[in-house]
């Protein structure tokens, strides 16, 4: 095991210290068992992970993007964790929809109270209602800038399209004015 771990460390594909890892062959990837370790945070995982077992820990959420590098993953189990099904669970839910519908149905929410024991796969947008928020500040800055530019363009168009005011012309011979 020490030899295998040192080979993975040399190649940059190290086993998380709190987990047990087994090689599935040179090109087949890793079997990573992090189950029942009282993990509160997701450990850094090698990209060549094929099987990942995270059940029976203390995981409440997964940071967005944390699992995106696991392109070789074929199996994942994450049930029996106290998942907090608020806005931050949306990344995990969407990721599992692509990777493992079985894990999605076996994973249940622990909090908040209205969704306690509900399978993650059955969460709806209404149950994640606290996620509704205003546009990020950067987007609001673009909104105000664009609003001012549009208002300026409309005013310019109105002024250009407005018919000219009547012009008064005098004819020198008759000394009468005529409005055109």
mmCIF file of C-alpha atoms in Angstrom:
data_model
loop_
_atom_site.group_PDB
_atom_site.id
_atom_site.type_symbol
_atom_site.label_atom_id
_atom_site.label_comp_id
_atom_site.label_asym_id
_atom_site.label_seq_id
_atom_site.Cartn_x
_atom_site.Cartn_y
_atom_site.Cartn_z
ATOM 1 C CA UNK A 1 0.000 0.000 0.000
ATOM 2 C CA UNK A 2 2.852 2.380 0.792
ATOM 3 C CA UNK A 3 4.309 1.776 -2.671
ATOM 4 C CA UNK A 4 0.953 2.450 -4.369
ATOM 5 C CA UNK A 5 0.376 5.610 -2.321
ATOM 6 C CA UNK A 6 3.858 6.911 -3.085
ATOM 7 C CA UNK A 7 3.363 6.253 -6.823
ATOM 8 C CA UNK A 8 0.112 8.213 -6.779
ATOM 9 C CA UNK A 9 1.715 11.047 -4.827
ATOM 10 C CA UNK A 10 4.541 11.251 -7.363
ATOM 11 C CA UNK A 11 2.062 11.436 -10.236
ATOM 12 C CA UNK A 12 -0.023 14.125 -8.504
ATOM 13 C CA UNK A 13 -2.914 11.716 -8.011
ATOM 14 C CA UNK A 14 -2.657 11.260 -4.229
ATOM 15 C CA UNK A 15 -5.132 9.453 -2.037
ATOM 16 C CA UNK A 16 -6.856 11.734 0.479
ATOM 17 C CA UNK A 17 -5.197 11.113 3.868
ATOM 18 C CA UNK A 18 -8.480 10.306 5.609
ATOM 19 C CA UNK A 19 -9.551 7.711 3.023
ATOM 20 C CA UNK A 20 -8.567 4.242 1.841
ATOM 21 C CA UNK A 21 -7.619 3.928 -1.800
ATOM 22 C CA UNK A 22 -7.175 0.965 -4.091
ATOM 23 C CA UNK A 23 -5.848 1.014 -7.608
ATOM 24 C CA UNK A 24 -8.165 -0.502 -10.201
ATOM 25 C CA UNK A 25 -5.275 -1.009 -12.577
ATOM 26 C CA UNK A 26 -2.817 1.357 -14.218
ATOM 27 C CA UNK A 27 -5.314 2.974 -16.554
ATOM 28 C CA UNK A 28 -8.543 2.175 -14.739
ATOM 29 C CA UNK A 29 -8.318 4.700 -11.916
ATOM 30 C CA UNK A 30 -8.924 4.622 -8.176
ATOM 31 C CA UNK A 31 -11.453 3.175 -5.775
ATOM 32 C CA UNK A 32 -11.648 5.742 -2.938
ATOM 33 C CA UNK A 33 -13.408 4.789 0.291
ATOM 34 C CA UNK A 34 -13.977 7.759 2.587
ATOM 35 C CA UNK A 35 -17.042 6.235 4.252
ATOM 36 C CA UNK A 36 -17.604 6.405 8.029
ATOM 37 C CA UNK A 37 -14.693 8.811 8.660
ATOM 38 C CA UNK A 38 -16.681 11.633 10.325
ATOM 39 C CA UNK A 39 -15.664 13.934 7.470
ATOM 40 C CA UNK A 40 -17.205 17.400 7.695
ATOM 41 C CA UNK A 41 -15.589 18.590 4.450
ATOM 42 C CA UNK A 42 -15.079 16.922 1.116
ATOM 43 C CA UNK A 43 -11.413 15.921 0.757
ATOM 44 C CA UNK A 44 -9.419 16.798 -2.357
ATOM 45 C CA UNK A 45 -9.970 13.945 -4.789
ATOM 46 C CA UNK A 46 -7.720 12.776 -7.627
ATOM 47 C CA UNK A 47 -9.070 13.243 -11.146
ATOM 48 C CA UNK A 48 -8.730 9.514 -11.902
ATOM 49 C CA UNK A 49 -11.290 8.527 -9.241
ATOM 50 C CA UNK A 50 -13.587 5.795 -10.604
ATOM 51 C CA UNK A 51 -15.465 4.803 -7.446
ATOM 52 C CA UNK A 52 -16.112 7.167 -4.572
ATOM 53 C CA UNK A 53 -17.713 6.244 -1.264
ATOM 54 C CA UNK A 54 -18.587 9.135 1.045
ATOM 55 C CA UNK A 55 -21.523 7.640 2.947
ATOM 56 C CA UNK A 56 -21.988 7.881 6.713
ATOM 57 C CA UNK A 57 -19.986 11.047 7.336
ATOM 58 C CA UNK A 58 -20.859 14.556 8.536
ATOM 59 C CA UNK A 59 -20.989 16.245 5.130
ATOM 60 C CA UNK A 60 -23.585 19.029 4.887
ATOM 61 C CA UNK A 61 -22.686 20.547 1.508
ATOM 62 C CA UNK A 62 -20.251 20.346 -1.389
ATOM 63 C CA UNK A 63 -18.580 23.516 -2.704
ATOM 64 C CA UNK A 64 -19.589 24.333 -6.297
ATOM 65 C CA UNK A 65 -17.088 22.888 -8.752
ATOM 66 C CA UNK A 66 -15.491 20.525 -6.221
ATOM 67 C CA UNK A 67 -16.529 17.421 -8.168
ATOM 68 C CA UNK A 68 -16.183 18.743 -11.713
ATOM 69 C CA UNK A 69 -12.722 17.254 -12.268
ATOM 70 C CA UNK A 70 -13.949 13.688 -11.617
ATOM 71 C CA UNK A 71 -14.546 12.928 -15.281
ATOM 72 C CA UNK A 72 -13.786 9.200 -14.908
ATOM 73 C CA UNK A 73 -16.214 8.649 -12.037
ATOM 74 C CA UNK A 74 -18.508 5.652 -12.530
ATOM 75 C CA UNK A 75 -19.905 5.120 -9.043
ATOM 76 C CA UNK A 76 -20.569 7.421 -6.091
ATOM 77 C CA UNK A 77 -22.384 6.935 -2.786
ATOM 78 C CA UNK A 78 -23.094 9.895 -0.517
ATOM 79 C CA UNK A 79 -26.089 8.828 1.586
ATOM 80 C CA UNK A 80 -26.244 8.978 5.423
ATOM 81 C CA UNK A 81 -24.795 12.467 5.640
ATOM 82 C CA UNK A 82 -26.655 15.391 7.282
ATOM 83 C CA UNK A 83 -27.152 17.309 4.021
ATOM 84 C CA UNK A 84 -28.276 20.912 4.410
ATOM 85 C CA UNK A 85 -30.697 21.340 1.504
ATOM 86 C CA UNK A 86 -30.566 25.101 1.101
ATOM 87 C CA UNK A 87 -29.280 27.077 -1.888
ATOM 88 C CA UNK A 88 -25.832 25.557 -1.564
ATOM 89 C CA UNK A 89 -27.086 22.018 -2.262
ATOM 90 C CA UNK A 90 -28.131 22.926 -5.800
ATOM 91 C CA UNK A 91 -24.654 22.222 -7.228
ATOM 92 C CA UNK A 92 -24.609 18.707 -5.732
ATOM 93 C CA UNK A 93 -28.167 18.013 -6.898
ATOM 94 C CA UNK A 94 -27.414 19.047 -10.495
ATOM 95 C CA UNK A 95 -24.107 17.161 -10.493
ATOM 96 C CA UNK A 96 -25.770 13.962 -9.251
ATOM 97 C CA UNK A 97 -28.501 14.277 -11.898
ATOM 98 C CA UNK A 98 -25.721 13.872 -14.479
ATOM 99 C CA UNK A 99 -23.632 11.273 -12.644
ATOM 100 C CA UNK A 100 -25.774 9.023 -10.442
ATOM 101 C CA UNK A 101 -29.554 9.046 -10.241
ATOM 102 C CA UNK A 102 -29.376 6.191 -7.716
ATOM 103 C CA UNK A 103 -27.316 8.319 -5.309
ATOM 104 C CA UNK A 104 -29.648 11.234 -5.971
ATOM 105 C CA UNK A 105 -32.655 9.212 -4.786
ATOM 106 C CA UNK A 106 -30.828 7.619 -1.816
ATOM 107 C CA UNK A 107 -29.511 10.931 -0.498
ATOM 108 C CA UNK A 108 -31.858 12.673 1.940
ATOM 109 C CA UNK A 109 -31.954 16.157 3.370
ATOM 110 C CA UNK A 110 -31.389 16.666 7.101
ATOM 111 C CA UNK A 111 -32.137 20.385 7.182
ATOM 112 C CA UNK A 112 -34.011 22.726 6.928
ATOM 113 C CA UNK A 113 -37.097 21.320 8.663
ATOM 114 C CA UNK A 114 -39.561 21.611 5.723
ATOM 115 C CA UNK A 115 -37.471 19.220 3.600
ATOM 116 C CA UNK A 116 -36.131 16.948 6.346
ATOM 117 C CA UNK A 117 -35.849 13.327 5.088
ATOM 118 C CA UNK A 118 -36.841 14.338 1.544
ATOM 119 C CA UNK A 119 -34.730 12.711 -1.191
ATOM 120 C CA UNK A 120 -32.399 15.205 -2.828
ATOM 121 C CA UNK A 121 -33.733 14.208 -6.234
ATOM 122 C CA UNK A 122 -37.253 15.319 -5.273
ATOM 123 C CA UNK A 123 -36.331 18.865 -4.248
ATOM 124 C CA UNK A 124 -38.114 21.510 -6.278
ATOM 125 C CA UNK A 125 -37.233 25.103 -7.031
ATOM 126 C CA UNK A 126 -39.949 26.246 -4.624
ATOM 127 C CA UNK A 127 -38.249 24.394 -1.781
ATOM 128 C CA UNK A 128 -35.042 26.210 -2.606
ATOM 129 C CA UNK A 129 -36.985 29.499 -2.576
ATOM 130 C CA UNK A 130 -34.525 31.216 -0.280
ATOM 131 C CA UNK A 131 -32.140 31.090 -3.229
ATOM 132 C CA UNK A 132 -34.087 33.809 -4.983
ATOM 133 C CA UNK A 133 -31.979 36.919 -4.843
ATOM 134 C CA UNK A 134 -31.316 40.087 -6.712
ATOM 135 C CA UNK A 135 -28.870 40.188 -9.561
ATOM 136 C CA UNK A 136 -25.250 40.302 -8.458
ATOM 137 C CA UNK A 137 -23.863 43.804 -8.018
ATOM 138 C CA UNK A 138 -21.765 43.585 -11.181
ATOM 139 C CA UNK A 139 -24.902 42.811 -13.195
ATOM 140 C CA UNK A 140 -26.730 45.706 -11.555
ATOM 141 C CA UNK A 141 -23.921 48.036 -12.581
ATOM 142 C CA UNK A 142 -24.354 46.890 -16.188
ATOM 143 C CA UNK A 143 -28.116 47.326 -15.856
ATOM 144 C CA UNK A 144 -27.847 50.994 -14.795
ATOM 145 C CA UNK A 145 -25.218 51.735 -17.429
ATOM 146 C CA UNK A 146 -27.345 50.137 -20.146
ATOM 147 C CA UNK A 147 -30.471 51.930 -18.920
ATOM 148 C CA UNK A 148 -28.730 55.316 -19.199
ATOM 149 C CA UNK A 149 -27.392 54.471 -22.676
ATOM 150 C CA UNK A 150 -30.827 53.362 -23.879
ATOM 151 C CA UNK A 151 -32.494 56.488 -22.444
ATOM 152 C CA UNK A 152 -29.891 58.673 -24.194
ATOM 153 C CA UNK A 153 -30.452 56.849 -27.488
ATOM 154 C CA UNK A 154 -34.236 57.280 -27.225
ATOM 155 C CA UNK A 155 -33.924 61.005 -26.488
ATOM 156 C CA UNK A 156 -31.546 61.415 -29.450
ATOM 157 C CA UNK A 157 -33.950 59.592 -31.768
ATOM 158 C CA UNK A 158 -36.854 61.743 -30.611
ATOM 159 C CA UNK A 159 -34.894 64.942 -31.233
ATOM 160 C CA UNK A 160 -33.720 63.816 -34.671
ATOM 161 C CA UNK A 161 -37.144 62.573 -35.750
ATOM 162 C CA UNK A 162 -38.999 65.656 -34.432
ATOM 163 C CA UNK A 163 -40.117 67.819 -37.375
ATOM 164 C CA UNK A 164 -38.320 71.110 -37.464
ATOM 165 C CA UNK A 165 -40.041 74.124 -36.013
ATOM 166 C CA UNK A 166 -41.777 76.254 -38.629
ATOM 167 C CA UNK A 167 -39.332 78.610 -40.258
ATOM 168 C CA UNK A 168 -40.211 82.196 -41.026
ATOM 169 C CA UNK A 169 -38.987 83.566 -44.326
ATOM 170 C CA UNK A 170 -39.271 87.108 -45.481
ATOM 171 C CA UNK A 171 -39.541 87.983 -49.115
ATOM 172 C CA UNK A 172 -37.872 91.336 -49.780
ATOM 173 C CA UNK A 173 -40.172 92.473 -52.605
ATOM 174 C CA UNK A 174 -43.511 92.324 -50.870
ATOM 175 C CA UNK A 175 -42.468 92.634 -47.263
ATOM 176 C CA UNK A 176 -44.864 89.836 -46.345
ATOM 177 C CA UNK A 177 -43.982 86.895 -44.279
ATOM 178 C CA UNK A 178 -44.851 83.436 -45.201
ATOM 179 C CA UNK A 179 -44.786 80.389 -42.974
ATOM 180 C CA UNK A 180 -43.675 77.168 -44.533
#
